[in-house]
Tab-separated table of C-alpha atoms and ligand atoms in Angstrom:
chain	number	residue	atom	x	y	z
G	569	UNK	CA	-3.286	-8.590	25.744
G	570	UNK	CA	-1.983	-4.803	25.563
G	571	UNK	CA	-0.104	-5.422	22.537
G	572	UNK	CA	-0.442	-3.108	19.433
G	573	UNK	CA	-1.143	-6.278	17.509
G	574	UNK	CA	-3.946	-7.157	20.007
G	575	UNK	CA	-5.356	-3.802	19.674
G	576	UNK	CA	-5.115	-3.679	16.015
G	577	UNK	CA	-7.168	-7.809	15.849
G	578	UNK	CA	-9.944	-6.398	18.869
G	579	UNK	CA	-10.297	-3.247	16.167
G	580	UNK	CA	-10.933	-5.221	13.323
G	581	UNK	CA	-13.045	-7.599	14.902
G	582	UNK	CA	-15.471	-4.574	16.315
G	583	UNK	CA	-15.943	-2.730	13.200
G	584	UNK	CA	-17.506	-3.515	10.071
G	585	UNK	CA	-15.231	-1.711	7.162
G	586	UNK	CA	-17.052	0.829	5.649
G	587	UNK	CA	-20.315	0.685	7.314
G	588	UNK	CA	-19.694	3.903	9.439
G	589	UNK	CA	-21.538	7.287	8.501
G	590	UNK	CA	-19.775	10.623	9.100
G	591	UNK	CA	-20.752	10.737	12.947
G	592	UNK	CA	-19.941	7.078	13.583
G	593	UNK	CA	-17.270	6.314	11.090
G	594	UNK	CA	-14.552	3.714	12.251
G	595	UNK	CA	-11.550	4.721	14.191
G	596	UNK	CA	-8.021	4.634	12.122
G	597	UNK	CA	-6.334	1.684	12.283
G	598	UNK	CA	-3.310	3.400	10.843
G	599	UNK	CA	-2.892	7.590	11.605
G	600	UNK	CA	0.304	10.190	11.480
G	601	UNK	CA	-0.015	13.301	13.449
G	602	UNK	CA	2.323	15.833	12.402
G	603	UNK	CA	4.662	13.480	11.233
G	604	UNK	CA	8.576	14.841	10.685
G	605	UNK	CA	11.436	12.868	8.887
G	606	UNK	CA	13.755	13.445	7.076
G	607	UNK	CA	16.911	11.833	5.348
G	608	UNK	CA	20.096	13.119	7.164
G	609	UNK	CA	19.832	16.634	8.249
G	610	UNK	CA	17.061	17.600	5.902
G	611	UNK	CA	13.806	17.023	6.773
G	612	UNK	CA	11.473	15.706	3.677
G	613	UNK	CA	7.916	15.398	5.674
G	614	UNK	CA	6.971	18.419	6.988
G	615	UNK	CA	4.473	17.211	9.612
G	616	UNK	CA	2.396	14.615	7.778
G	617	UNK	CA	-1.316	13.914	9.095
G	618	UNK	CA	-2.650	11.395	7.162
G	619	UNK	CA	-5.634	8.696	8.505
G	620	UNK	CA	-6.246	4.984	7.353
G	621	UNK	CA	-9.822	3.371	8.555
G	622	UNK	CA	-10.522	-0.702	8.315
G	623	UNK	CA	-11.384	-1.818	5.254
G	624	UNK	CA	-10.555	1.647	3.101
G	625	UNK	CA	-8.479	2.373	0.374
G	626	UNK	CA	-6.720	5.971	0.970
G	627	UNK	CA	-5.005	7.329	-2.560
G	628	UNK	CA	-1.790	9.691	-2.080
G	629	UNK	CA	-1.291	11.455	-4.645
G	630	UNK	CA	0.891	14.138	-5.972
G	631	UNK	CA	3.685	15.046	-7.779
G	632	UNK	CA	7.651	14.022	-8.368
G	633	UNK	CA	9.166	14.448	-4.766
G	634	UNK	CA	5.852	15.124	-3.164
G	635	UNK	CA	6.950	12.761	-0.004
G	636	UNK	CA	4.382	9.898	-0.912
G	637	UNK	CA	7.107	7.444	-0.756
G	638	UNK	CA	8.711	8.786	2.390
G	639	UNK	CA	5.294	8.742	3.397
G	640	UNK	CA	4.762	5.014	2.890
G	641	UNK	CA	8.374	4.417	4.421
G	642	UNK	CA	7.406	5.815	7.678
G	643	UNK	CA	3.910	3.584	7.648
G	644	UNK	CA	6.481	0.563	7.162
G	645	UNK	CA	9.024	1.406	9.861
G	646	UNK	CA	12.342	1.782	7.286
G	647	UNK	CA	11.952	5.773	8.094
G	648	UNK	CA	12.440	7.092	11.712
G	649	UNK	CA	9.832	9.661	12.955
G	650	UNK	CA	11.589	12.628	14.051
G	651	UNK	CA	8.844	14.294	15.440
G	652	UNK	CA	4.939	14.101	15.580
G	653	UNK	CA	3.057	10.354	16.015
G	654	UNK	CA	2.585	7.170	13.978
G	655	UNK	CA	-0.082	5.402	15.133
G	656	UNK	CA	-1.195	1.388	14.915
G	657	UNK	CA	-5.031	1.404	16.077
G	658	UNK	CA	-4.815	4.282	18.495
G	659	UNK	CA	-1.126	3.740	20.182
G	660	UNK	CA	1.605	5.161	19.157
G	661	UNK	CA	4.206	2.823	17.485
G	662	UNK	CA	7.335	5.411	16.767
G	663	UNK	CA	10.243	3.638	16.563
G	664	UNK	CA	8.856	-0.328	16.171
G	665	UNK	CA	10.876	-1.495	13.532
G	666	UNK	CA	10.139	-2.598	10.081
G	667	UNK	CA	10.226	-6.312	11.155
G	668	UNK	CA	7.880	-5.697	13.911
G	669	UNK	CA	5.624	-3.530	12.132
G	670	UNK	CA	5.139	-6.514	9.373
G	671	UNK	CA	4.153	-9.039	12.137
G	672	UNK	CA	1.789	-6.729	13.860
G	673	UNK	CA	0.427	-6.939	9.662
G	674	UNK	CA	1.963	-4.326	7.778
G	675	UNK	CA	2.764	-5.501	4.495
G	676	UNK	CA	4.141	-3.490	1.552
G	677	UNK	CA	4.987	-3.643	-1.764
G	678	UNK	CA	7.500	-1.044	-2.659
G	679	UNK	CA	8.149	0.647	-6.143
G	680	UNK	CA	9.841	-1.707	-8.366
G	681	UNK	CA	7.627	-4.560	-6.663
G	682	UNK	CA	10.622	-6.123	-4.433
G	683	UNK	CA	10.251	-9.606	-6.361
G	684	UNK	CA	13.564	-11.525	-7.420
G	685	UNK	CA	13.489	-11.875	-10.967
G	686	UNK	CA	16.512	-14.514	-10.722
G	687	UNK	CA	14.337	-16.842	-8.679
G	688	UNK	CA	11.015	-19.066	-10.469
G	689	UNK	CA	7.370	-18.050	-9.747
G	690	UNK	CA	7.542	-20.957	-7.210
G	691	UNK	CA	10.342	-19.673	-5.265
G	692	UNK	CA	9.804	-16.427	-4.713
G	693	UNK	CA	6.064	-17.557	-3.247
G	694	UNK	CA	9.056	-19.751	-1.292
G	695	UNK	CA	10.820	-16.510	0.470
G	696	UNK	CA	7.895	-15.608	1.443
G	697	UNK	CA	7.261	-19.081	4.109
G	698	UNK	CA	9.750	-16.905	6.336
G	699	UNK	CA	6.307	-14.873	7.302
G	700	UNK	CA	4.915	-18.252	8.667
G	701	UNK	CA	2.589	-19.356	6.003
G	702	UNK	CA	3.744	-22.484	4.030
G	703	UNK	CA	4.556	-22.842	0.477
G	704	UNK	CA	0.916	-25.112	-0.427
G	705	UNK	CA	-0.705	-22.412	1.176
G	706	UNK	CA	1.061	-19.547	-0.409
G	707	UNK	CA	0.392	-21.225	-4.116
G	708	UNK	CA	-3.210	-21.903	-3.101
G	709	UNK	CA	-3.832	-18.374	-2.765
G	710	UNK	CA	-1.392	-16.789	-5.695
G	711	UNK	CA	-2.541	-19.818	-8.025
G	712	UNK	CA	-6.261	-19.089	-7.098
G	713	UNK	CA	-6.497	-15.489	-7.586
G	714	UNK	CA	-4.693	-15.456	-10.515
G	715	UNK	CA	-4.794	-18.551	-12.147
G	716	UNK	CA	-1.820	-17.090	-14.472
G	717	UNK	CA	0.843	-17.870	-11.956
G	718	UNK	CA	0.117	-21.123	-11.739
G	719	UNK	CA	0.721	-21.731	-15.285
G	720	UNK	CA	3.809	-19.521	-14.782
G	721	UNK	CA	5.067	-21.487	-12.037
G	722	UNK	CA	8.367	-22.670	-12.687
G	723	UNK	CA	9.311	-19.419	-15.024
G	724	UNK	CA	11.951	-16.975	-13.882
G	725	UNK	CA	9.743	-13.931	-12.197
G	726	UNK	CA	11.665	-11.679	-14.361
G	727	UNK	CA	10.917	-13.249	-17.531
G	728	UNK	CA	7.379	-12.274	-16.697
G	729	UNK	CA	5.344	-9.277	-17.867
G	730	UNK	CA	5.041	-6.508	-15.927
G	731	UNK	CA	1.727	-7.797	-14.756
G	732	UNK	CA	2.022	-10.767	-14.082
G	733	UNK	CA	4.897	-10.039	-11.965
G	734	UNK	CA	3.028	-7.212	-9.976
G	735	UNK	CA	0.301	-10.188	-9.440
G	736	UNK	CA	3.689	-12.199	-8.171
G	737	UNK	CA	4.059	-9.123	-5.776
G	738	UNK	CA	0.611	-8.950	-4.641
G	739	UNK	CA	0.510	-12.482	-4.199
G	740	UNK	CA	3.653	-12.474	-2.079
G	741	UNK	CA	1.943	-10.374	0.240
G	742	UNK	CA	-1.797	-11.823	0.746
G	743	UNK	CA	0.649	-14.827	1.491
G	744	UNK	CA	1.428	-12.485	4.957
G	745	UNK	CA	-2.554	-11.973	5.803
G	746	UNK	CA	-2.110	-8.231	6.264
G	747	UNK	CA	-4.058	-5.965	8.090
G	748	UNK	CA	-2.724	-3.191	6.109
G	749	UNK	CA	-1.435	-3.169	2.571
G	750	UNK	CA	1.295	-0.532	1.417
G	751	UNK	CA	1.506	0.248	-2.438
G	752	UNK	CA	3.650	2.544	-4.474
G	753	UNK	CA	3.216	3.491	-7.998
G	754	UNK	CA	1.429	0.097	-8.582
G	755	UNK	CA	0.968	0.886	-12.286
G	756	UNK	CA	5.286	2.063	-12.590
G	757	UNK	CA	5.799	-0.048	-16.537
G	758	UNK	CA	2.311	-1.447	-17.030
G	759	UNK	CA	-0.356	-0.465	-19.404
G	760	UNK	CA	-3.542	0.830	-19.190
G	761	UNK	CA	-5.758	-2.027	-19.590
G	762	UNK	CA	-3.348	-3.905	-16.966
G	763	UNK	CA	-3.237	-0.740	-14.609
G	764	UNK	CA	-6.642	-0.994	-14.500
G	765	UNK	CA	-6.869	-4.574	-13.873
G	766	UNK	CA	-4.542	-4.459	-11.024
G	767	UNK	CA	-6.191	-1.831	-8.971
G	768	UNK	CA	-9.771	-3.948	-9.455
G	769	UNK	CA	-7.618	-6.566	-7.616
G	770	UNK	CA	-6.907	-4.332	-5.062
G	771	UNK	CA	-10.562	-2.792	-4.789
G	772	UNK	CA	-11.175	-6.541	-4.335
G	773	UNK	CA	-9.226	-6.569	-1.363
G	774	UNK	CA	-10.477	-3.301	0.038
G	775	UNK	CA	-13.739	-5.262	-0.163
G	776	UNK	CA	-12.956	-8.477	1.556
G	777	UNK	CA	-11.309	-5.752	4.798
G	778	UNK	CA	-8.132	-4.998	3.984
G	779	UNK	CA	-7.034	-1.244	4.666
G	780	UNK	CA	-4.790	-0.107	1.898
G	781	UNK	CA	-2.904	2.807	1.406
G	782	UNK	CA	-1.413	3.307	-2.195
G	783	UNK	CA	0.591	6.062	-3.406
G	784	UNK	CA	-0.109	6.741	-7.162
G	785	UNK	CA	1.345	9.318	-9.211
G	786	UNK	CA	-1.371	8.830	-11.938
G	787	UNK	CA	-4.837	10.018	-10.434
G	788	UNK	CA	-6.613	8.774	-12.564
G	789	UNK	CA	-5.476	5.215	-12.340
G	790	UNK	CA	-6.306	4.806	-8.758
G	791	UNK	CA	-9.131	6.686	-8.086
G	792	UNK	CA	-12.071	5.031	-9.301
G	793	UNK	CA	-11.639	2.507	-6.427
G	794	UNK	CA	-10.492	4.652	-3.569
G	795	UNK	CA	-12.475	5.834	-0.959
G	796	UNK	CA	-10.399	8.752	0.445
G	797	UNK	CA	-7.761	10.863	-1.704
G	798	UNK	CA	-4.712	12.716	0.125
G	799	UNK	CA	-2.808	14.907	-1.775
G	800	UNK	CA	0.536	15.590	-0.912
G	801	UNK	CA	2.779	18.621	-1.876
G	802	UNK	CA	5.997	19.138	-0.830
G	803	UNK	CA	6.285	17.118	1.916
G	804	UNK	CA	2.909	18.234	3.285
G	805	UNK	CA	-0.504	16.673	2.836
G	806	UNK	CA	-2.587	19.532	1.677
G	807	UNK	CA	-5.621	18.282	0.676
G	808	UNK	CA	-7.710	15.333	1.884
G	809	UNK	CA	-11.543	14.013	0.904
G	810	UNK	CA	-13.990	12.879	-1.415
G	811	UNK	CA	-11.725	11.031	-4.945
G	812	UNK	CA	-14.177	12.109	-6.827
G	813	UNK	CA	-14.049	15.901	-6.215
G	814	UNK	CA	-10.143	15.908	-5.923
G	815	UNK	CA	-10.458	14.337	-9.170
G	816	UNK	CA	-12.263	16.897	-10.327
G	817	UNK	CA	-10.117	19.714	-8.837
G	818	UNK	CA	-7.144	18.199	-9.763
G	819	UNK	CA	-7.997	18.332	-13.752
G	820	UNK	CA	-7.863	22.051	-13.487
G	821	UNK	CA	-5.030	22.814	-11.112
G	822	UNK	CA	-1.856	20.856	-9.778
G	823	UNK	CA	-1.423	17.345	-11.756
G	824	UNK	CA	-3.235	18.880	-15.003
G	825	UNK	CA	-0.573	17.383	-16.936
G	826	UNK	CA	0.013	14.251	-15.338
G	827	UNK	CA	-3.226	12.849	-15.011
N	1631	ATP	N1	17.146	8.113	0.352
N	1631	ATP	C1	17.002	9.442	0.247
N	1631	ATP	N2	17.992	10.276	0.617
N	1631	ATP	C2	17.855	11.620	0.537
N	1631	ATP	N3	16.747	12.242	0.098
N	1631	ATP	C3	15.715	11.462	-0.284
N	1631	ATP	C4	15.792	10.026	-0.240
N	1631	ATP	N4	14.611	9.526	-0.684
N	1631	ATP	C5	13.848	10.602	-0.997
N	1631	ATP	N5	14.506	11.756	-0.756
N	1631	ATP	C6	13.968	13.115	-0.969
N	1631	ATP	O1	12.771	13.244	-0.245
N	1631	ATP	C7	11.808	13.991	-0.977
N	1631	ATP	C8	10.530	13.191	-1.100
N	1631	ATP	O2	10.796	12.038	-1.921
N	1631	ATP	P1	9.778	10.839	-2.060
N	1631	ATP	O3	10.519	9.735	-2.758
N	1631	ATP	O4	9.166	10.543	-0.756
N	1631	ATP	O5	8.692	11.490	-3.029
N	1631	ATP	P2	7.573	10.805	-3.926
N	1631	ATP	O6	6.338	11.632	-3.746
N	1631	ATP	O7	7.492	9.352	-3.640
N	1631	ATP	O8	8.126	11.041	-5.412
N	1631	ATP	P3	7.923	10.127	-6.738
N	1631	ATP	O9	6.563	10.466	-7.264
N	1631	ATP	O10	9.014	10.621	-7.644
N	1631	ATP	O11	8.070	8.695	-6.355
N	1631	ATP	C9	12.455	14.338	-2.306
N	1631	ATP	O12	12.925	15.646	-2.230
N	1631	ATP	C10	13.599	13.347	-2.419
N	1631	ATP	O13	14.668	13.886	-3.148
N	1632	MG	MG1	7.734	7.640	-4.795
């Protein structure tokens, strides 16, 4: 089949996640090349290059209006490329729409975690069936990786705490089987300790193959269990490697104050 989606299952099947060295390191599954967009006339993403491989866990970073969210938009297929390439395992998918980009296993969870707090626990895990995975199956895996939810079943999702309903979001989504995972600001209203317990969840995940790209305003939350940082200035990505020495570069220059 010489579908993206068959490319993108033949990819994952041929590489082991994060077994490559430098010289024989997995192709991306997920790539922009000089990606341009904009809202309206004015252009936000000044030609974007940005790479995710199976099984990593690539941190954007950067400041207030940096583009990380545009960023994440374009990945998702609710922002048109203008110009430049986005790429699902080697062919270029500009234009594929968001719908299409979810069943070829794009899954995201946007700022504010796109739950309905009016709904129960139960029915939320519900809305998500319309991806083709039924409701026993969808509580199976919320209720198993975070047993929580299951006590929390039949409680408005908005009544819940901040974490709890970020595990409601993440839950939501594993429902899909992904490929790819899209986060922003997963720790927006939680606290430390649960910041910290959220992104072990999703170093978890990382683990069992999932490629995840999470934009993070907080460095320091994220990057203990990333494997690549990006940061991104001004619509620009302009800086990309190691999180551990962008961690340390980034304590003496551009998010000093924000880490
Ligand atoms: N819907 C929109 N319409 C017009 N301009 C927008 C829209 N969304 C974002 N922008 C602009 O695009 C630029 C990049 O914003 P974006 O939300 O991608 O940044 P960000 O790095 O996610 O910021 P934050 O850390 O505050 O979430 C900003 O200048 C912003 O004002
Ligand atoms: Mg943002």
């Amino acid at each position: 089949m010489n579908t993206p989606a068959a490319g993108i299952a033949a990819q994952h099947e041929a590489v082991s996640p994060g077994t490559g060295s430098a010289s024989d390191a997995p192709a991306p599954l997920l790539e922009l090349v000089g990606v341009r967009a904009g809202y309206g006339p004015i252009e936000v993403l000044h030609g974007v290059d940005l790479a995710l491989r199976p099984g990593a866990v690539v941190a954007l970073l950067g400041p207030n209006g940096g583009g990380k969210t545009s960023t994440l938009k374009i990945c998702s297929g609710l922002l048109p490329v203008a110009s430049g390439e986005f790429r699902l395992a080697g062919r270029c998918v500009n234009g594929v729409d968001a719908a299409a980009l979810a069943r070829l296993g794009i899954c995201t969870i946007p700022e504010g975690r796109g739950i309905f707090a009016n709904l129960t626990v139960r029915e939320n895990l519900w809305v998500a069936t319309g991806t083709g995975t039924d409701l026993a199956r969808l509580e199976e895996i919320a209720y198993g990786r975070f047993p929580i939810l299951g006590k929390r079943r039949d409680q408005l999702a908005g009544s819940m705490s901040g974490g709890e309903q970020q595990m409601l979001a993440l839950s939501r989504a594993l429902g899909t089987s992904p490929t790819v995972l899209l986060l922003d600001e997963l720790s927006m209203g939680l606290a430390p300790r649960v910041v910290t317990e959220m992104y072990d969840v999703v170093g978890q995940l990382a683990d069992e193959g999932l490629s995840i790209l999470v934009a993070e305003q907080f460095a320091r939350a994220v990057l203990p269990i990333a494997t690549t940082a990006a940061l991104m200035l001004q619509g620009r990505v302009v800086r990309i490697g190691d999180p551990a020495e962008i961690d340390r570069e980034l304590s003496t220059s551009y998010l000093g104050g924000q880490r």
